[in-house]
PDB file of C-alpha atoms in Angstrom:
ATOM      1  CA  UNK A   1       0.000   0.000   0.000  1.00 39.00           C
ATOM      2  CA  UNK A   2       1.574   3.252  -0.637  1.00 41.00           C
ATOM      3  CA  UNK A   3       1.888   6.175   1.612  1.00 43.00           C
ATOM      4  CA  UNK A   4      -0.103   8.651   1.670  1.00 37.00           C
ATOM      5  CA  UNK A   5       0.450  12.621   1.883  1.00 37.00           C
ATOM      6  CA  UNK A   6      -0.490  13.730   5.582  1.00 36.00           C
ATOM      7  CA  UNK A   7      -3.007  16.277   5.408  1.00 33.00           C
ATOM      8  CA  UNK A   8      -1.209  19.212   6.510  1.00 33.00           C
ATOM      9  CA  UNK A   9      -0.055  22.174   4.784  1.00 33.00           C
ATOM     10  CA  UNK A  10       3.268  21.627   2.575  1.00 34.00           C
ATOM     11  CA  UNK A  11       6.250  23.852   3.349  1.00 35.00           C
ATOM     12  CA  UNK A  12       7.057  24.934  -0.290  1.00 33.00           C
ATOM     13  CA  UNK A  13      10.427  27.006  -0.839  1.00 34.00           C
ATOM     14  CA  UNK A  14      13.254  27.537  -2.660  1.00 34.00           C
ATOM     15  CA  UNK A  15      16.733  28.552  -1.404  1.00 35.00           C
ATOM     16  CA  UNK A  16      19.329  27.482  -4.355  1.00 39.00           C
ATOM     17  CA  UNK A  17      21.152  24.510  -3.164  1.00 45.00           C
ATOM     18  CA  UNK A  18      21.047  24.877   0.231  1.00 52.00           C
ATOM     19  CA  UNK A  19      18.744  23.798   3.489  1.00 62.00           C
ATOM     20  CA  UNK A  20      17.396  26.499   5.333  1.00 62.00           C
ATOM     21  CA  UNK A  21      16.928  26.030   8.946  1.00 54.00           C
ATOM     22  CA  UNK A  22      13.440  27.418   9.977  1.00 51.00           C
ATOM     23  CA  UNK A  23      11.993  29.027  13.448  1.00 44.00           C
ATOM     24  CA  UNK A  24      11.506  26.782  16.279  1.00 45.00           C
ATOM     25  CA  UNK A  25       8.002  27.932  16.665  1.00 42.00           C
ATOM     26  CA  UNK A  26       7.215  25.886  12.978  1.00 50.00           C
ATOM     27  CA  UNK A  27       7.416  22.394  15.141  1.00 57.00           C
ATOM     28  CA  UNK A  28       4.367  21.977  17.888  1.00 65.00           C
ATOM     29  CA  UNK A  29       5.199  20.348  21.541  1.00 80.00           C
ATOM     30  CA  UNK A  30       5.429  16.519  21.272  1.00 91.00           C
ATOM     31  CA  UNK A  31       2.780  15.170  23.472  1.00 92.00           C
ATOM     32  CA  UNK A  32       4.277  13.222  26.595  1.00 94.00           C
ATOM     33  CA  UNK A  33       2.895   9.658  24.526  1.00 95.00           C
ATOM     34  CA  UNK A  34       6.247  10.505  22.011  1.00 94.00           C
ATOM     35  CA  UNK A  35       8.637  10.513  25.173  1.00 95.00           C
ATOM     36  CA  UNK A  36       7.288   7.374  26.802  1.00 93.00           C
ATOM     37  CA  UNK A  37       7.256   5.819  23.447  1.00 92.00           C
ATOM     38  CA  UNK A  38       3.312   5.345  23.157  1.00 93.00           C
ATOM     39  CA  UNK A  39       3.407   7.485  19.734  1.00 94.00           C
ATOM     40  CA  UNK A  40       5.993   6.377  17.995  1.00 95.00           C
ATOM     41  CA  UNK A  41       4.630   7.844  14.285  1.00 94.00           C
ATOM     42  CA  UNK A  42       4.692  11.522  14.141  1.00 94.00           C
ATOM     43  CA  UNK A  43       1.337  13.029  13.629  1.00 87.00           C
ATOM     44  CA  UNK A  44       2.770  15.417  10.914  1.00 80.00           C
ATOM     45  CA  UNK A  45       5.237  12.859   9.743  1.00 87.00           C
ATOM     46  CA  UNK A  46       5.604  10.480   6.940  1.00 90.00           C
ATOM     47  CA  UNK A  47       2.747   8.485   7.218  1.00 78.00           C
ATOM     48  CA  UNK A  48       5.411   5.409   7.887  1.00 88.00           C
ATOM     49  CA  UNK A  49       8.268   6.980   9.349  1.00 94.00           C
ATOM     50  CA  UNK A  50       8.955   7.032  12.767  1.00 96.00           C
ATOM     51  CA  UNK A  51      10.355   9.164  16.153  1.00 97.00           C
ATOM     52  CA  UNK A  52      13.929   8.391  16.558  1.00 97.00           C
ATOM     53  CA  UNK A  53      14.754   8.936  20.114  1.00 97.00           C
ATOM     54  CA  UNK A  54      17.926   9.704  22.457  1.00 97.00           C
ATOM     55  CA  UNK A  55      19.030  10.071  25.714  1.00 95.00           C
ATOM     56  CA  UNK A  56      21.877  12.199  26.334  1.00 93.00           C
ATOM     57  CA  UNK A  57      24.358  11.278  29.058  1.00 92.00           C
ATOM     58  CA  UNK A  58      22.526  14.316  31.379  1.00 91.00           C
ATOM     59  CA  UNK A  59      19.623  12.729  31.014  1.00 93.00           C
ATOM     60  CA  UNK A  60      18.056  14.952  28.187  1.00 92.00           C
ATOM     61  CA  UNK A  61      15.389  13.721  25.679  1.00 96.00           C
ATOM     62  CA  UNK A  62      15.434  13.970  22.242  1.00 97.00           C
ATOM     63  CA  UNK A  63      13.390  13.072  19.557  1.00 97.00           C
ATOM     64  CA  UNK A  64      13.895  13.372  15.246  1.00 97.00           C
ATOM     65  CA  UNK A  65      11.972  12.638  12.688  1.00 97.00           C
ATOM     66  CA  UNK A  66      10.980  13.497   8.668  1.00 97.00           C
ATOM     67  CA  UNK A  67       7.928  15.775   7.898  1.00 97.00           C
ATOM     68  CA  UNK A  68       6.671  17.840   4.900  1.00 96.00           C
ATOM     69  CA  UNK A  69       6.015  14.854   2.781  1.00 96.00           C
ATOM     70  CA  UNK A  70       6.367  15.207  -1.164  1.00 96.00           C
ATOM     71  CA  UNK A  71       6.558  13.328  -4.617  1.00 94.00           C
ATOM     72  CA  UNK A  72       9.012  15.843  -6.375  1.00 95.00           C
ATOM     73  CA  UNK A  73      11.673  12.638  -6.657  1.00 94.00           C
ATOM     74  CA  UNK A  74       9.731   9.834  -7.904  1.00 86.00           C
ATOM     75  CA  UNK A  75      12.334   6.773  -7.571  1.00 92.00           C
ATOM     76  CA  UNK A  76       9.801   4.892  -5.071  1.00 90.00           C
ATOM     77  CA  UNK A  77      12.793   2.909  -3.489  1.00 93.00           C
ATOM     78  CA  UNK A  78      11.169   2.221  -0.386  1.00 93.00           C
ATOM     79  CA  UNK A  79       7.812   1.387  -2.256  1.00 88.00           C
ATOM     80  CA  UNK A  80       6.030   4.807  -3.700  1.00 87.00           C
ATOM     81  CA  UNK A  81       7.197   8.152  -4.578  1.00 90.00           C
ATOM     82  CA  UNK A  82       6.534  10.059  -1.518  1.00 93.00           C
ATOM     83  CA  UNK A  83       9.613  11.013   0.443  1.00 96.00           C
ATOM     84  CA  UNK A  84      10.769  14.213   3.085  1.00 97.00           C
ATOM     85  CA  UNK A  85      11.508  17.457   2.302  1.00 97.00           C
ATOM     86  CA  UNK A  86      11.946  18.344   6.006  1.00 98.00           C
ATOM     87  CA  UNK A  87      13.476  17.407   9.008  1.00 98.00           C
ATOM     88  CA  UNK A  88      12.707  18.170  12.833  1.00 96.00           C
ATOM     89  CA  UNK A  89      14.096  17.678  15.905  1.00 97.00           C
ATOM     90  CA  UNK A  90      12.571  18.499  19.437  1.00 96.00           C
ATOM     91  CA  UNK A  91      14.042  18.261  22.755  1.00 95.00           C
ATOM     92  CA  UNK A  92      12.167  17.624  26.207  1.00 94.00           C
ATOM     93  CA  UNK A  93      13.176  20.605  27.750  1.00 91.00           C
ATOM     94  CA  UNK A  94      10.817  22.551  25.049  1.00 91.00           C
ATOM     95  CA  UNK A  95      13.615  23.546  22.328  1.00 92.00           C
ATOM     96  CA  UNK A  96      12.411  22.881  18.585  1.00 94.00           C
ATOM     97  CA  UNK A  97      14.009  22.982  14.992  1.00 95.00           C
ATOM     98  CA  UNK A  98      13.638  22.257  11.728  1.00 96.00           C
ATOM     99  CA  UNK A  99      15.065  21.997   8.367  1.00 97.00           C
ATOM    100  CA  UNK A 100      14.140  22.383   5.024  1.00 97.00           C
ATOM    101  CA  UNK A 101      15.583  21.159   1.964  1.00 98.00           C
ATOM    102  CA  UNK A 102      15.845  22.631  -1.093  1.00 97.00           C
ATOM    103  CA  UNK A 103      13.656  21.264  -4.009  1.00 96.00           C
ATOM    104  CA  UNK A 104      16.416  19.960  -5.607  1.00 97.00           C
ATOM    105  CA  UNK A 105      16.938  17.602  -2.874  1.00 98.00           C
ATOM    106  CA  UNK A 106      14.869  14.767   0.061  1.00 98.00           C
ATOM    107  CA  UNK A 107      15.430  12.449   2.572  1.00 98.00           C
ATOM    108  CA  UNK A 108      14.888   9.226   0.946  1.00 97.00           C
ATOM    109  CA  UNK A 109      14.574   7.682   3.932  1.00 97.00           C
ATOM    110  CA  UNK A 110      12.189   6.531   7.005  1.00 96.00           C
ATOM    111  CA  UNK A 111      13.507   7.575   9.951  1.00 97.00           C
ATOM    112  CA  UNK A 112      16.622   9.715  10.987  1.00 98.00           C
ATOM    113  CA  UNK A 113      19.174   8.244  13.647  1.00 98.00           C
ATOM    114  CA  UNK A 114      20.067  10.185  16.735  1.00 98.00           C
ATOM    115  CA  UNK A 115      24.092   9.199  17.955  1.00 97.00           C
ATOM    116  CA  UNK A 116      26.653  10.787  19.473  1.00 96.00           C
ATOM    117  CA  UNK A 117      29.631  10.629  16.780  1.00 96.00           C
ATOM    118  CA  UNK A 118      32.463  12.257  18.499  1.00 93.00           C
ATOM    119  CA  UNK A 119      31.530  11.456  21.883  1.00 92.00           C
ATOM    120  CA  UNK A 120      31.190  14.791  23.159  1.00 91.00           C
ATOM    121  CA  UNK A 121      27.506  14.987  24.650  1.00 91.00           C
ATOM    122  CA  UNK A 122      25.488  16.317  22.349  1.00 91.00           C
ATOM    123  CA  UNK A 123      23.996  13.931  19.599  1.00 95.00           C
ATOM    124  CA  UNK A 124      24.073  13.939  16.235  1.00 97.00           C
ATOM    125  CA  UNK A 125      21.094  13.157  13.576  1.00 98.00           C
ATOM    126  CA  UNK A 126      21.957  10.892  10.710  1.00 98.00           C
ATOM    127  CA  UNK A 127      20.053  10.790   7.689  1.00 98.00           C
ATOM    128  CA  UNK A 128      20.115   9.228   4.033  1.00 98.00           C
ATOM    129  CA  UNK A 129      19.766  12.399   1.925  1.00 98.00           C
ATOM    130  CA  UNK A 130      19.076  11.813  -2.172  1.00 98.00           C
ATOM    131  CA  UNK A 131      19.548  14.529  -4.641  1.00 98.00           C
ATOM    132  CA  UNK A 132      17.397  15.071  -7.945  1.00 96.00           C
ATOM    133  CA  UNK A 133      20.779  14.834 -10.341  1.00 96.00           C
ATOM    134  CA  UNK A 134      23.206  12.695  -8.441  1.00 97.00           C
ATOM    135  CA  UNK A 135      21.507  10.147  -6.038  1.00 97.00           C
ATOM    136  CA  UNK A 136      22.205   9.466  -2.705  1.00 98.00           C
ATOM    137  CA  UNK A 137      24.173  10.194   0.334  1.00 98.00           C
ATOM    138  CA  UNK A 138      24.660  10.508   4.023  1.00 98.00           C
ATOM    139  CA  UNK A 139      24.577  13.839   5.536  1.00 98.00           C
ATOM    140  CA  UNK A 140      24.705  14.615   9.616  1.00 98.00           C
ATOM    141  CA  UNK A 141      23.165  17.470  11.318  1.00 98.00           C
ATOM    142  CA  UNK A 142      23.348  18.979  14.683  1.00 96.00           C
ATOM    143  CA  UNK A 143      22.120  22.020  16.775  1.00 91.00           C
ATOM    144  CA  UNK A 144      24.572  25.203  16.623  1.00 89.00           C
ATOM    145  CA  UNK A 145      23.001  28.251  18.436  1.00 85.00           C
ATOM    146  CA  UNK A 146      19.310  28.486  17.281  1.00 86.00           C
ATOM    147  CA  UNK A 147      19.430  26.715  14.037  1.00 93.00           C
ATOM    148  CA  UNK A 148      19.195  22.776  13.288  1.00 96.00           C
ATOM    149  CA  UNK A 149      22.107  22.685  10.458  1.00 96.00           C
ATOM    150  CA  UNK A 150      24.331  20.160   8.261  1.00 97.00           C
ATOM    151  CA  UNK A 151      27.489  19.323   9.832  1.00 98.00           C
ATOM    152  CA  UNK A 152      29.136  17.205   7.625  1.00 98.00           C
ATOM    153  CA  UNK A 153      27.738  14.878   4.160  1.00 97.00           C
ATOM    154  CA  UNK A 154      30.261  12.563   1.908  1.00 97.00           C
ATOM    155  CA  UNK A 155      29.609  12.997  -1.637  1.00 97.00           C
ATOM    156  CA  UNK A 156      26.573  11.620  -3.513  1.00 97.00           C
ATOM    157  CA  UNK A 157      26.403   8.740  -5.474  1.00 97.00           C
ATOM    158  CA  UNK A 158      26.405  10.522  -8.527  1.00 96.00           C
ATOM    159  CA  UNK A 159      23.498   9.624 -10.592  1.00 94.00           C
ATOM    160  CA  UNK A 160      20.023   9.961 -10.090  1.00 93.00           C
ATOM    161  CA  UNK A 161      17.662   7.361  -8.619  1.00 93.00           C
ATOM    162  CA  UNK A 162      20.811   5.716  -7.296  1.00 96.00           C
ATOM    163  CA  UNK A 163      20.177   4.759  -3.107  1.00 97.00           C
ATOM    164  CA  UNK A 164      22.353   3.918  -0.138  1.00 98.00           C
ATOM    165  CA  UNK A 165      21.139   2.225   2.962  1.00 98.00           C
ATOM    166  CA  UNK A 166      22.817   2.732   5.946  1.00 98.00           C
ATOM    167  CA  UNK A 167      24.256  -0.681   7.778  1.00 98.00           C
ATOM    168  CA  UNK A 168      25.464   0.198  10.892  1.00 98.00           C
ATOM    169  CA  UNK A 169      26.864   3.053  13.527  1.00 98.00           C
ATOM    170  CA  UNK A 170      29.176   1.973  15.488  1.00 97.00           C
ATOM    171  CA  UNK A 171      33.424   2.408  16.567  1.00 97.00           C
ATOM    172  CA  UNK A 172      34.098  -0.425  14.305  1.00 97.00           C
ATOM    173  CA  UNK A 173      37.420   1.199  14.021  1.00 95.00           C
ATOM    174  CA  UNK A 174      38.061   1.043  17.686  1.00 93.00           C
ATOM    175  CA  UNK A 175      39.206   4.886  17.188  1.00 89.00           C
ATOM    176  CA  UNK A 176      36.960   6.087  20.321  1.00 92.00           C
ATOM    177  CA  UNK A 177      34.380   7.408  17.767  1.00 94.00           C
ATOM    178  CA  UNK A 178      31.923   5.809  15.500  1.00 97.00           C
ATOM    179  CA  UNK A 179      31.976   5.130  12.453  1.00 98.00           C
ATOM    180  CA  UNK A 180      28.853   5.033   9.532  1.00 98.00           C
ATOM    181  CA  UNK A 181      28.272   1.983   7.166  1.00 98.00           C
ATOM    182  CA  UNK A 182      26.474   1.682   4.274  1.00 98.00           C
ATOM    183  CA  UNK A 183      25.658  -0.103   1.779  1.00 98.00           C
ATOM    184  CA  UNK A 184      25.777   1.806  -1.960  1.00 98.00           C
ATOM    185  CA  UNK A 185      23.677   1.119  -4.727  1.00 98.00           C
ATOM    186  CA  UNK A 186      22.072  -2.275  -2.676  1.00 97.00           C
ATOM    187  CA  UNK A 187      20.302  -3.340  -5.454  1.00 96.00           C
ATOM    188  CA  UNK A 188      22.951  -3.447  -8.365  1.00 94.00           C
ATOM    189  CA  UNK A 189      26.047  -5.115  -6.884  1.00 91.00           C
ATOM    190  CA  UNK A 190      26.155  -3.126  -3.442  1.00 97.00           C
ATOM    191  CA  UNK A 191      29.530  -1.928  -2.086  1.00 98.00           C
ATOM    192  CA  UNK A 192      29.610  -2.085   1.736  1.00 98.00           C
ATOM    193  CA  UNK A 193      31.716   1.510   2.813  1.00 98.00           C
ATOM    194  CA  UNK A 194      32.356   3.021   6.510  1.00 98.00           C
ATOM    195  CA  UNK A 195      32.635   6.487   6.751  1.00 98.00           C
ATOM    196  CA  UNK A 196      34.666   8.538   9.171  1.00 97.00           C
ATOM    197  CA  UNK A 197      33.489  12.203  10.442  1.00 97.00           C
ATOM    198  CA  UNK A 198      36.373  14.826   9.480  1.00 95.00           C
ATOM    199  CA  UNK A 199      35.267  18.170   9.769  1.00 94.00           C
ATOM    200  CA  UNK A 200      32.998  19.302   7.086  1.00 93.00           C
ATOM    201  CA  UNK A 201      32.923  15.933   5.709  1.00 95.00           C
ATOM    202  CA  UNK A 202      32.339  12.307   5.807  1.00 97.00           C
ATOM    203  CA  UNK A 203      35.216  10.334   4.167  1.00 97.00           C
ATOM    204  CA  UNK A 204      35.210   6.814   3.139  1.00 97.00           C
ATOM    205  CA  UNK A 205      38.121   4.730   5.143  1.00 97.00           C
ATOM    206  CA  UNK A 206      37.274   1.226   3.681  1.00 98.00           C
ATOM    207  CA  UNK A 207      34.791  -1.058   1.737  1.00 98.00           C
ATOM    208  CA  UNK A 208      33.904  -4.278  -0.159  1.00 98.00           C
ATOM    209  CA  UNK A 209      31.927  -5.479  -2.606  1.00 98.00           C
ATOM    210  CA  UNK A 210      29.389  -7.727  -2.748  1.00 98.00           C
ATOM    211  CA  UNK A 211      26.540  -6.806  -0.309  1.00 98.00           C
ATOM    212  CA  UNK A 212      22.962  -5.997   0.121  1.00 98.00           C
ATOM    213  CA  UNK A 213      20.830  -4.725   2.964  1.00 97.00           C
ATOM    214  CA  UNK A 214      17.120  -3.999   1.696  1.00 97.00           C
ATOM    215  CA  UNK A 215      15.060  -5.459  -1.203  1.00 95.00           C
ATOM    216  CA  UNK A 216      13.514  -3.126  -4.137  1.00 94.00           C
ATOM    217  CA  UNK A 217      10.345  -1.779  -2.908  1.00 92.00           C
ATOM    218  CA  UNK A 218      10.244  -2.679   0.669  1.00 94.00           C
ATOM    219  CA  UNK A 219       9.653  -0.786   3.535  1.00 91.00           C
ATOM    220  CA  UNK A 220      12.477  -2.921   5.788  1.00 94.00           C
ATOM    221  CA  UNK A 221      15.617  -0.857   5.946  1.00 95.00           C
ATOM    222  CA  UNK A 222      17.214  -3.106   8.996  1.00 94.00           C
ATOM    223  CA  UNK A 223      18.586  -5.982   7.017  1.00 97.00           C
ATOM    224  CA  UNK A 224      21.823  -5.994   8.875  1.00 97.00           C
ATOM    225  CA  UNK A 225      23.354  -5.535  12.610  1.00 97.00           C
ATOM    226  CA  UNK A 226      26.200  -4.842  14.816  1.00 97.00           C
ATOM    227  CA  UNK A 227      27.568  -7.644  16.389  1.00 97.00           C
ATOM    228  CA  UNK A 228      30.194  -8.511  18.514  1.00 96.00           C
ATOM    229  CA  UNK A 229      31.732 -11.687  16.902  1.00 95.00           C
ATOM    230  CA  UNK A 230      35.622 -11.519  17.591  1.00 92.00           C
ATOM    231  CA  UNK A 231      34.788 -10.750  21.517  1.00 88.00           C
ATOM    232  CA  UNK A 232      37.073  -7.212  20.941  1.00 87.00           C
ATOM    233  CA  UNK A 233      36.053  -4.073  21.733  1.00 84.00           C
ATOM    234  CA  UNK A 234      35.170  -3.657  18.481  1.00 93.00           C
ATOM    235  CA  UNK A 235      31.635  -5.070  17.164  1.00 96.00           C
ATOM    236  CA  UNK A 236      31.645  -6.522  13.561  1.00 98.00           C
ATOM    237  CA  UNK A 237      29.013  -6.012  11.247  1.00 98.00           C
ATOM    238  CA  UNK A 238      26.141  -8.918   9.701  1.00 98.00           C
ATOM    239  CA  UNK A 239      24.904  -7.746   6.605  1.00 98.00           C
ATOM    240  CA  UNK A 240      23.414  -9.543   4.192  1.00 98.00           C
ATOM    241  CA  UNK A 241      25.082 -11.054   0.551  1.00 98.00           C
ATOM    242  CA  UNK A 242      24.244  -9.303  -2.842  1.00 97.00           C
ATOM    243  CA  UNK A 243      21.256 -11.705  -3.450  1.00 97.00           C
ATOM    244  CA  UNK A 244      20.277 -11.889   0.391  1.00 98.00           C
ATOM    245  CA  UNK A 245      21.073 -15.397   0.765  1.00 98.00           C
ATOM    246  CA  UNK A 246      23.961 -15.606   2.838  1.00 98.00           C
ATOM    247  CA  UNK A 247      24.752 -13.553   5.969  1.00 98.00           C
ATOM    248  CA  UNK A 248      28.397 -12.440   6.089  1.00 98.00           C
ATOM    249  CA  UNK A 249      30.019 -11.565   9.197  1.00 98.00           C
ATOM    250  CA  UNK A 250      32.622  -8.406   7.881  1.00 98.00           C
ATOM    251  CA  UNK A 251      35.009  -6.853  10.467  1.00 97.00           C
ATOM    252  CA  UNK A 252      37.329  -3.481  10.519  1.00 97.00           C
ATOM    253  CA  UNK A 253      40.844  -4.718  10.543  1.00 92.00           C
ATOM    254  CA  UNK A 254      44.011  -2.336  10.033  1.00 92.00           C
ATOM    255  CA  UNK A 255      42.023  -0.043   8.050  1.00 93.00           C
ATOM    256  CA  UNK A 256      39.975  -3.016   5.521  1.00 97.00           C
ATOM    257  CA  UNK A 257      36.854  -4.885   5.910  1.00 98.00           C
ATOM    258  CA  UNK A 258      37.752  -8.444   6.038  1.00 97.00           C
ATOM    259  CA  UNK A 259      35.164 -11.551   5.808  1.00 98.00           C
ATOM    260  CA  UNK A 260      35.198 -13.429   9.000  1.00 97.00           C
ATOM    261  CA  UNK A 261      32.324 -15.562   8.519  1.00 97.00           C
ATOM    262  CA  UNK A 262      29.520 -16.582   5.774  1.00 97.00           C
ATOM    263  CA  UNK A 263      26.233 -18.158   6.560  1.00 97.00           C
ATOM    264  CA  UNK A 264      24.646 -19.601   3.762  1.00 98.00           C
ATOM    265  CA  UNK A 265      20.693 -19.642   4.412  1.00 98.00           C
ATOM    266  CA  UNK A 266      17.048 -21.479   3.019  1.00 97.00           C
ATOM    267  CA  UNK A 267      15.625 -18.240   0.982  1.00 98.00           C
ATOM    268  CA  UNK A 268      16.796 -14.266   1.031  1.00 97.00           C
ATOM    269  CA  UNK A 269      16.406 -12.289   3.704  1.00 97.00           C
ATOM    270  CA  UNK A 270      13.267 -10.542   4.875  1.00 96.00           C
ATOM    271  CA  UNK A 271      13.913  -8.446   7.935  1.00 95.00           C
ATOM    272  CA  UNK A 272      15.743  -8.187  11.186  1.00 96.00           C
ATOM    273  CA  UNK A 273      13.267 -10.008  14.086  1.00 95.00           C
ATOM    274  CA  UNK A 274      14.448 -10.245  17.761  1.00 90.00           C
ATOM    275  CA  UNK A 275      16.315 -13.313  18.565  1.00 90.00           C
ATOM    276  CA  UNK A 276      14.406 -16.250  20.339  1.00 81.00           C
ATOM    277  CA  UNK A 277      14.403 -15.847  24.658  1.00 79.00           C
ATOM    278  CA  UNK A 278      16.847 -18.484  24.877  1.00 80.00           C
ATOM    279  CA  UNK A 279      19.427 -16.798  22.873  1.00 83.00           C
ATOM    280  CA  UNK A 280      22.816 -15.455  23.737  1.00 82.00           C
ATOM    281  CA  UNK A 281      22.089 -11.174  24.456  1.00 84.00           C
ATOM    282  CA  UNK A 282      24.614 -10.655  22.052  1.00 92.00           C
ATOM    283  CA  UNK A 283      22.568 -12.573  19.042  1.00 95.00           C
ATOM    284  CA  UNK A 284      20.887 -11.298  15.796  1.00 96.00           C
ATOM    285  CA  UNK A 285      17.862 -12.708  14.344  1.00 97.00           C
ATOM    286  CA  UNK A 286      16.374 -12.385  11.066  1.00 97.00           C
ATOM    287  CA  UNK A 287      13.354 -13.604   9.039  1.00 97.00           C
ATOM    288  CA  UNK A 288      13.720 -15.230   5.437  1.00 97.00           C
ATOM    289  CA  UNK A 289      11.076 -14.876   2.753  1.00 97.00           C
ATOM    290  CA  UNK A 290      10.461 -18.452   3.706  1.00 97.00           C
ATOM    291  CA  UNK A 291       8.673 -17.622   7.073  1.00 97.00           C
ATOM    292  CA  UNK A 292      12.037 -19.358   8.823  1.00 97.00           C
ATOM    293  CA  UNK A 293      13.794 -17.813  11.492  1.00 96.00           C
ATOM    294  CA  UNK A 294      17.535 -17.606  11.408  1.00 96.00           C
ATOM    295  CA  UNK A 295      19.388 -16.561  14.523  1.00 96.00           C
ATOM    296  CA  UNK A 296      23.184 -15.849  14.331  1.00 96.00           C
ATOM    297  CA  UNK A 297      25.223 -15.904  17.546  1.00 95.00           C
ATOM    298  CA  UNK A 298      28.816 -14.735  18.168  1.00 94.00           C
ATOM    299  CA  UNK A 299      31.075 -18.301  18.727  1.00 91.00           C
ATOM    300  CA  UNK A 300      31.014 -17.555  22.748  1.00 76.00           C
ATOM    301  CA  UNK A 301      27.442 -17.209  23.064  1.00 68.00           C
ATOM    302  CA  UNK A 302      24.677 -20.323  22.465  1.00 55.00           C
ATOM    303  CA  UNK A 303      22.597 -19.990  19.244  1.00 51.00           C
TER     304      UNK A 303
END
């Protein structure tokens, strides 16, 4: 079923090439059901995204998601052509921001992802952010002052109607800061990439070929996990082969992803599930287009 267009008011503007942040007072107090995760679509969201939320290390709230739905892209990755031209972000303590993007540009995307990059505090949002000539690509943003603005993006994919999906967020570099995967161009011989934050950009440190974490028209963007397979400090990553039948365990190792393990399966992934109660609590689980349940469990723990 496609999505449809929340019956709101579309924010329509035009600023060039670049997002213009807009006053707080354009984003209305989350009701208390958002915070104790009752609500968990927004009201004035995509009609299938989601609130991401946060907790800060002082104990603050905070909660992101898409808004000002629109069709002005039309590659219907994720199933129709509706995507964001907006993004908000609210805190408990009553601040409020948003975003908007240009018309040359959307999230193609569900919902953002609030972490702390650098480890200082105060949380970044990550989002998957498609432009109408060049495709996809990750871009971060963060409060400064009053404004919600974009700290840091690597560079687009470079053709239109060409997607990313993002794998993972995690120090998989065991650098005391986290790193972003991906996987580019999932559907036509993905490329699995991490990304490191340096300054004004995001710069690719490593990849390899060969991967896939979401199917052509679905609405499941979680086809792949952190896990902690090697018993390091570091987690590893489970994502998903090119044809979603085989779960490879990949791992950061003196600045490469290296194969560490490959789990041939039944049928192609599905989605990510919870793992069964009597799993290991560092386990994954996943459902195949069979119906089967597949649980994958570092070598330490039972699974």
């Amino acid at each position: 079923m496609q999505r449809l267009i929340a019956s709101f008011a579309f924010v329509l503007i035009s600023v060039g090439l670049v997002a213009a942040p807009v006053s707080a007072s354009t984003v209305s107090a989350l009701p208390e059901t958002v915070w104790n995760g009752q609500q968990t679509r927004p009201d004035r969201g995509l009609p299938d995204g989601e609130f991401a939320l946060h907790t800060t290390p002082e104990g603050q709230s905070v909660a992101a998601w898409y808004g000002a739905p629109t069709d002005r892209y039309r590659h219907n990755i994720l199933g129709d052509a509706i995507e964001a031209g907006a993004l908000h972000v609210a805190f408990r303590d009553g601040r409020k921001f948003s975003l908007i993007l240009p018309r040359s540009q959307v999230f193609e995307d569900r919902t953002p992802r609030i972490v702390d990059l650098d480890g200082d505090g105060h949380p970044e949002i990550i989002t998957i952010k498609s432009f109408q000539d060049a495709g996809g690509s990750i871009a971060i943003f963060g409060n400064r002052g009053s404004a919600l603005v974009e700290l840091a993006s690597n560079e687009p994919i470079g053709r239109s109607n060409r997607w990313l999906n993002i794998a993972g967020i995690a120090d998989y570099a065991g650098a005391g800061s986290k790193q972003i995967a991906y996987v580019e161009t999932p559907h036509i011989g993905g490329t699995l990439y991490v990304l490191e934050w340096r300054g004004k950009e995001l710069m690719p440190i490593a990849s390899l070929p060969g991967f896939s974490n979401h199917k052509i028209g679905s609405r499941h963007q979680d086809l792949s996990a952190d896990i902690s397979w090697t018993g390091d400090s570091r987690p590893e990553l489970v994502v998903p082969s090119d044809n979603l039948r085989q779960l490879r365990v990949v791992g950061l190792t003196d600045g490469h992803l290296k194969e560490i393990k490959k789990i041939e399966l039944s049928a192609p992934v599905l989605r990510r599930i919870v793992p069964a109660e009597n799993s290991g609590s560092g386990c994954v689980g996943f459902k195949l287009e069979s119906g089967e349940n597949v649980t994958l469990c570092p070598p330490s723990q039972p699974g």
